[in-house]
Structures are given as structure tokens and as C-alpha cells.
Short mmCIF file of C-alpha atoms in Angstrom, two decimals:
data_model
loop_
_atom_site.label_atom_id
_atom_site.label_comp_id
_atom_site.label_asym_id
_atom_site.label_seq_id
_atom_site.Cartn_x
_atom_site.Cartn_y
_atom_site.Cartn_z
CA THR E 1 102.33 90.40 105.27
CA GLN E 2 98.52 89.40 104.60
CA LEU E 3 98.53 85.84 107.37
CA LEU E 4 95.24 85.11 106.54
CA GLU E 5 93.29 85.04 103.40
CA GLN E 6 89.59 84.75 103.11
CA SER E 7 87.33 83.25 100.28
CA PRO E 8 85.35 84.17 98.15
CA GLN E 9 86.06 88.10 99.15
CA PHE E 10 82.42 88.87 97.69
CA LEU E 11 79.05 86.51 97.69
CA SER E 12 76.36 86.91 96.44
CA ILE E 13 72.93 84.58 97.54
CA GLN E 14 69.70 83.97 97.98
CA GLU E 15 67.42 83.58 100.64
CA GLY E 16 67.40 80.08 102.30
CA GLU E 17 70.81 79.13 99.92
CA ASN E 18 73.43 77.56 102.40
CA LEU E 19 77.16 79.05 101.97
CA THR E 20 80.37 78.15 102.95
CA VAL E 21 83.42 81.07 103.71
CA TYR E 22 86.84 79.83 104.08
CA CYS E 23 89.81 81.22 105.73
CA ASN E 24 93.21 80.21 105.52
CA SER E 25 96.79 80.59 106.68
CA SER E 26 100.35 79.15 106.43
CA SER E 27 100.47 80.41 109.98
CA VAL E 28 99.40 78.90 113.56
CA PHE E 29 97.47 80.19 115.68
CA SER E 30 96.43 79.75 119.23
CA SER E 31 93.05 80.14 118.42
CA LEU E 32 90.76 81.65 115.58
CA GLN E 33 87.83 84.45 115.99
CA TRP E 34 84.87 84.73 113.02
CA TYR E 35 83.67 88.31 113.37
CA ARG E 36 81.31 90.13 111.55
CA GLN E 37 80.79 93.86 110.56
CA GLU E 38 78.06 95.89 109.78
CA PRO E 39 78.12 99.09 107.95
CA GLY E 40 79.41 102.00 109.90
CA GLU E 41 80.02 99.80 112.80
CA GLY E 42 83.23 98.04 114.20
CA PRO E 43 83.48 94.26 113.66
CA VAL E 44 82.08 92.25 116.50
CA LEU E 45 82.53 89.09 117.96
CA LEU E 46 81.07 86.03 116.67
CA VAL E 47 82.90 82.75 117.89
CA THR E 48 86.22 81.36 118.97
CA VAL E 49 87.47 78.18 118.44
CA VAL E 50 90.71 76.97 120.66
CA THR E 51 91.26 73.01 119.82
CA GLY E 52 92.42 71.72 116.05
CA GLY E 53 89.33 70.11 114.54
CA GLU E 54 86.68 71.97 116.84
CA VAL E 55 83.27 72.93 115.03
CA LYS E 56 81.10 75.33 117.60
CA LYS E 57 77.75 76.21 115.77
CA LEU E 58 75.81 79.14 116.92
CA LYS E 59 72.07 78.49 115.31
CA ARG E 60 72.29 78.65 111.62
CA LEU E 61 76.28 79.43 111.45
CA THR E 62 79.05 76.59 111.91
CA PHE E 63 82.68 77.38 112.64
CA GLN E 64 85.47 74.77 112.20
CA PHE E 65 89.20 75.07 113.70
CA GLY E 66 91.24 72.91 110.77
CA ASP E 67 93.47 69.59 112.88
CA ALA E 68 96.16 72.11 112.18
CA ARG E 69 94.92 75.50 113.70
CA LYS E 70 95.89 77.27 110.32
CA ASP E 71 92.39 77.51 109.14
CA SER E 72 89.35 78.11 109.82
CA SER E 73 85.76 77.36 107.41
CA LEU E 74 82.06 79.31 108.12
CA HIS E 75 79.14 77.70 106.91
CA ILE E 76 75.93 79.37 106.43
CA THR E 77 72.17 77.16 106.61
CA ALA E 78 69.28 78.90 104.75
CA ALA E 79 70.95 82.72 104.80
CA GLN E 80 68.49 84.94 105.82
CA PRO E 81 69.11 88.85 104.64
CA GLY E 82 69.73 89.70 108.22
CA ASP E 83 72.86 87.67 107.89
CA THR E 84 74.32 90.50 105.30
CA GLY E 85 77.82 92.10 106.14
CA LEU E 86 81.38 91.47 106.28
CA TYR E 87 83.37 88.51 107.59
CA LEU E 88 85.76 88.63 108.81
CA CYS E 89 88.31 85.54 110.34
CA ALA E 90 91.02 86.65 113.08
CA GLY E 91 94.03 84.80 113.74
CA VAL E 92 95.57 85.37 117.92
CA VAL E 93 98.70 84.58 118.07
CA GLY E 94 99.94 86.39 122.11
CA ASN E 95 98.78 88.98 122.15
CA GLN E 96 98.08 90.12 118.35
CA PHE E 97 95.15 89.49 116.58
CA TYR E 98 95.60 89.23 112.69
CA PHE E 99 92.45 89.83 110.03
CA GLY E 100 91.49 87.83 107.24
CA THR E 101 90.97 89.97 104.48
CA GLY E 102 87.23 89.69 105.20
CA THR E 103 84.15 88.18 102.60
CA SER E 104 81.40 90.80 101.41
CA LEU E 105 77.99 88.78 102.34
CA THR E 106 74.62 89.40 100.30
CA VAL E 107 71.64 87.91 100.99
CA ILE E 108 69.04 88.33 98.81
CA PRO E 109 65.47 88.85 99.48
CA ASN A 1 77.20 100.94 128.42
CA ALA A 2 79.94 103.29 126.51
CA GLY A 3 82.77 100.23 125.78
CA VAL A 4 85.55 101.28 123.06
CA THR A 5 84.11 105.33 121.91
CA GLN A 6 86.71 107.06 118.98
CA THR A 7 86.81 110.64 118.28
CA PRO A 8 86.13 111.85 115.91
CA LYS A 9 83.93 109.50 113.74
CA PHE A 10 84.66 111.56 110.08
CA GLN A 11 87.75 113.91 109.17
CA VAL A 12 88.75 115.18 106.02
CA LEU A 13 92.26 116.66 106.18
CA LYS A 14 94.58 118.47 103.17
CA THR A 15 98.09 116.73 103.05
CA GLY A 16 100.80 117.73 105.01
CA GLN A 17 98.45 118.53 108.15
CA SER A 18 98.96 116.75 111.31
CA MET A 19 95.85 115.12 113.57
CA THR A 20 94.96 112.65 116.57
CA LEU A 21 92.57 110.14 116.76
CA GLN A 22 91.47 109.47 119.60
CA CYS A 23 90.44 106.32 121.99
CA ALA A 24 88.92 105.53 125.33
CA GLN A 25 88.20 102.07 126.50
CA ASP A 26 85.55 101.80 130.06
CA MET A 27 86.23 97.85 130.55
CA ASN A 28 89.48 97.77 132.37
CA HIS A 29 91.77 96.39 129.71
CA ASN A 30 94.52 96.05 129.60
CA SER A 31 95.45 96.03 125.78
CA MET A 32 94.63 98.08 123.24
CA TYR A 33 95.42 98.41 119.78
CA TRP A 34 94.84 100.65 116.38
CA TYR A 35 94.14 98.85 112.84
CA ARG A 36 92.92 100.56 109.51
CA GLN A 37 90.77 99.18 107.34
CA ASP A 38 91.07 99.26 103.63
CA PRO A 39 88.52 97.58 100.46
CA GLY A 40 90.16 94.24 99.96
CA MET A 41 92.84 94.36 102.64
CA GLY A 42 90.98 93.40 105.89
CA LEU A 43 91.89 95.05 108.96
CA ARG A 44 96.00 95.47 109.26
CA LEU A 45 97.38 96.13 112.66
CA ILE A 46 99.14 99.36 112.93
CA TYR A 47 100.29 99.83 116.64
CA TYR A 48 99.28 98.04 120.29
CA SER A 49 100.19 98.16 123.50
CA ALA A 50 99.63 95.21 125.58
CA SER A 51 99.47 96.84 128.60
CA GLU A 52 99.56 100.74 130.18
CA GLY A 53 103.53 102.18 129.42
CA THR A 54 104.21 99.72 126.25
CA THR A 55 103.41 100.35 122.60
CA ASP A 56 104.44 97.95 119.95
CA LYS A 57 104.33 98.71 115.94
CA GLY A 58 102.11 96.27 113.77
CA GLU A 59 102.11 95.47 110.23
CA VAL A 60 101.91 99.01 109.28
CA PRO A 61 103.38 101.45 111.50
CA ASN A 62 104.88 104.07 109.07
CA GLY A 63 103.58 106.97 109.08
CA TYR A 64 101.40 107.14 112.65
CA ASN A 65 102.64 107.40 116.28
CA VAL A 66 100.97 106.50 119.61
CA SER A 67 100.55 107.07 123.26
CA ARG A 68 98.92 105.20 125.84
CA LEU A 69 98.61 107.80 128.06
CA ASN A 70 96.54 105.66 130.74
CA LYS A 71 95.04 102.74 130.96
CA ARG A 72 92.05 103.67 129.34
CA GLU A 73 93.44 105.69 126.48
CA PHE A 74 95.40 105.11 123.44
CA SER A 75 95.72 107.93 120.98
CA LEU A 76 96.95 107.64 117.40
CA ARG A 77 98.67 110.60 115.50
CA LEU A 78 98.98 111.07 112.03
CA GLU A 79 102.27 113.92 112.08
CA SER A 80 102.00 114.69 108.34
CA ALA A 81 99.13 113.28 106.74
CA ALA A 82 99.22 111.51 102.89
CA PRO A 83 96.86 110.18 100.97
CA SER A 84 97.46 106.93 101.31
CA GLN A 85 96.42 107.53 105.03
CA THR A 86 92.75 107.55 103.79
CA SER A 87 91.22 104.89 104.95
CA VAL A 88 88.87 103.97 108.28
CA TYR A 89 90.49 103.50 111.57
CA PHE A 90 89.30 101.54 114.40
CA CYS A 91 90.53 101.19 118.00
CA ALA A 92 90.27 97.97 119.80
CA SER A 93 90.92 96.62 123.33
CA ARG A 94 90.83 92.96 125.03
CA ARG A 95 91.36 92.32 128.93
CA GLN A 96 94.44 90.17 129.29
CA GLY A 97 94.46 86.82 128.68
CA TRP A 98 90.99 86.61 127.08
CA ALA A 99 90.41 86.10 123.42
CA GLU A 100 88.07 88.98 122.81
CA ALA A 101 88.59 92.59 121.38
CA PHE A 102 86.22 94.78 121.58
CA PHE A 103 85.83 97.53 119.40
CA GLY A 104 84.66 101.26 118.28
CA GLN A 105 82.43 102.67 115.84
CA GLY A 106 85.41 103.70 113.82
CA THR A 107 87.09 107.59 112.01
CA ARG A 108 86.49 108.04 108.53
CA LEU A 109 89.87 109.44 107.28
CA THR A 110 89.80 110.97 104.37
CA VAL A 111 93.36 113.04 102.98
CA VAL A 112 93.34 115.38 99.92
#
């Protein structure tokens, strides 16, 4: 059972454009994380959001946790080629992490 | 700083062969995890170990067994490999009470 659905699955944009990736679930999570994965590597944590409605900013990346703690979004402002990668959300329930289906982002110079 | 180390990095098996994927972490983490990653499916949990001496099934445990050998090591065994087990396998670890998971570099397994 896939608890977390991400959209879009693929995204190809020009350098300088803005984009938003969505992570949706019918389940409530104690916290939600966003990871970024490069080819041939394991995922690396970008951010953890814990409180419903929480907004965190990491340079050009803005993360929001839904009020009901069931969904999240990642917004990138002025995307750069270095942002290219696979973005994964992960919901935390106790000791388990449930990962989303992933969004593959390509930023074209 | 080694972090989470997986071996091997690549493996090709014939259907029916067995093998063990090794994972070791040097961060003194209590919890360890095995995931498989397939295109369009994200990461799916196979097994996890909340602490030394305990293991639990995840979403897709069929066809796999695990051993938490000690606090550092968590191995994944395929007793009789099937083509459906062709995937990239990731091991991860996490400190108790801390949200962030640290991942290894993955093992790319092909079953022919």
C-alpha cells in the first residue's frame, strides 16, 4: 500500500522558473520529511516538518506541512541546474518511514 | 566518515540463486532499514529493525529475510532470487528519537 502520492511524477523546466511539488496522503504523520536523491546515490535529507501548518525555508526551497499533517508541498524559486534530481517525501509513523512515489526534476540551462 | 556502507554495489544473479546484501553503520544508531527502489514506486520498506535483536516486516517482505547481527550490521538475504526482485536496494539507519534517516549508496541487483 502506497501511503504517499507525489505529483507531478516528472518535471522538466527551464532555469529560472518556479515549481511546486506536492505530496498527498490520507494518513496522518507525526512528521514529514523531504529528501533529494542524485543518480547512483542514496537519498539525503533536506528538511523535516513537524507541526501542522509549518513552513520552512531553505534558501530557494520552501516546504509546507498541511494543517492536518497529511500533506506537504515543496516550492522551488528560480530553479537552477543544480536542483536536478529525484525529490522524495517521507511520512514518519513511529519507527517507520513511508516514502512517496518521487518527483524527478530536470532543470535545463 | 563512513556513515552507512552497503556491499556489494552491483550484483547479477540467476533465477533461484541466493545472496546476502550487507549493511553496516558506524553512527551508533538503534534503528536500521532495508528498502527497495523501483521506477515510479519510490522507496518501499522491506524490513526494519528498531533495535538490536528485533526485526519487523515492512510493506514488501515476501521473498526476503533479514538478520540484525549486532548494533552495527543489518543484512538482507534473498533465498531464491526471482526476476521481480530486480531493483536497487538501500539500507538506512536512524538514531532513536531522531527523525533523519541516513542512507547507503545502494546495491543494484539484477536477476536474470
